[in-house]
Amino acid sequence: MKIKNVDPKSIRIPEVRVTARFDEDKLKMLSSSMDDAGQVMPIKCVVIDGEYVLVDGLHRLEHALKEKWPTISVVYEEGDMVKV
């Protein structure tokens, strides 16, 4: 696995994926934490034909997009949709 800072707008969220859904209180806590401390854990992606596809970290990615962060830390590896 490699790590890189990536434009959050360039990361594709697959249509079909298993995801945890946070209630409003947990989302507020995550948002507050990211505002105060920044991104502590990188999101996880698989790179398919040069495109970053999200595997884990949807809420962190959504926060970065909402706050218009120029980059987000991504841990990634090459793969395919089966890997995703």
Coordinates of C-alpha atoms in Angstrom, one line a residue:
M1 CA 0.0 0.0 0.0
K2 CA 1.1 3.5 -0.7
I3 CA 0.0 6.9 0.7
K4 CA -0.7 10.1 -1.2
N5 CA -2.6 13.4 -0.9
V6 CA -5.3 13.5 -3.5
D7 CA -7.9 16.0 -4.6
P8 CA -11.1 14.8 -2.9
K9 CA -13.2 15.7 -5.9
S10 CA -11.3 13.2 -8.0
I11 CA -12.3 10.2 -5.8
R12 CA -15.1 8.1 -7.2
I13 CA -17.6 6.6 -4.8
P14 CA -18.9 3.3 -6.1
E15 CA -22.7 3.0 -6.5
V16 CA -22.8 -0.3 -4.7
R17 CA -20.8 -0.6 -1.5
V18 CA -21.2 -1.6 2.1
T19 CA -21.1 1.5 4.3
A20 CA -21.7 2.4 7.9
R21 CA -24.1 5.3 8.5
F22 CA -23.4 7.6 11.4
D23 CA -26.3 9.2 13.3
E24 CA -26.3 13.0 13.4
D25 CA -24.4 13.2 16.8
K26 CA -21.6 11.0 15.5
L27 CA -21.3 13.0 12.3
K28 CA -21.0 16.2 14.4
M29 CA -18.3 14.6 16.5
L30 CA -16.4 13.5 13.4
S31 CA -16.7 16.9 11.8
S32 CA -15.6 18.7 14.9
S33 CA -12.7 16.4 15.3
M34 CA -11.6 16.9 11.7
D35 CA -11.9 20.6 12.1
D36 CA -9.8 20.6 15.2
A37 CA -7.2 18.0 14.5
G38 CA -7.3 17.6 10.7
Q39 CA -7.4 14.2 9.1
V40 CA -6.0 11.6 11.5
M41 CA -6.6 8.4 9.5
P42 CA -6.2 8.3 5.7
I43 CA -9.1 7.1 3.6
K44 CA -8.6 3.9 1.6
C45 CA -8.9 3.6 -2.1
V46 CA -8.1 1.2 -5.0
V47 CA -6.7 2.8 -8.1
I48 CA -8.3 1.4 -11.2
D49 CA -6.9 2.6 -14.6
G50 CA -5.6 5.8 -12.8
E51 CA -8.8 6.6 -11.0
Y52 CA -9.1 6.5 -7.2
V53 CA -12.2 4.5 -6.1
L54 CA -13.2 4.7 -2.5
V55 CA -13.1 1.6 -0.3
D56 CA -13.3 3.1 3.2
G57 CA -13.7 6.5 4.7
L58 CA -16.9 7.9 3.1
H59 CA -17.7 10.2 6.1
R60 CA -14.1 11.6 6.1
L61 CA -14.3 12.1 2.3
E62 CA -17.7 13.8 2.6
H63 CA -16.4 16.2 5.2
A64 CA -13.4 17.1 3.1
L65 CA -15.7 17.8 0.1
K66 CA -18.1 19.9 2.2
E67 CA -15.2 21.9 3.7
K68 CA -13.6 22.2 0.2
W69 CA -10.2 20.8 1.3
P70 CA -7.7 20.9 -1.6
T71 CA -6.4 17.4 -0.7
I72 CA -7.1 14.4 1.5
S73 CA -4.7 11.7 2.6
V74 CA -5.3 8.4 0.8
V75 CA -3.8 5.0 1.3
Y76 CA -4.1 3.0 -1.9
E77 CA -3.2 0.1 -4.0
E78 CA -3.7 -0.9 -7.6
G79 CA -6.6 -3.2 -8.3
D80 CA -10.0 -3.7 -9.8
M81 CA -13.7 -3.5 -8.7
V82 CA -13.4 -6.9 -7.2
K83 CA -10.8 -5.5 -4.9
V84 CA -13.0 -2.6 -4.0

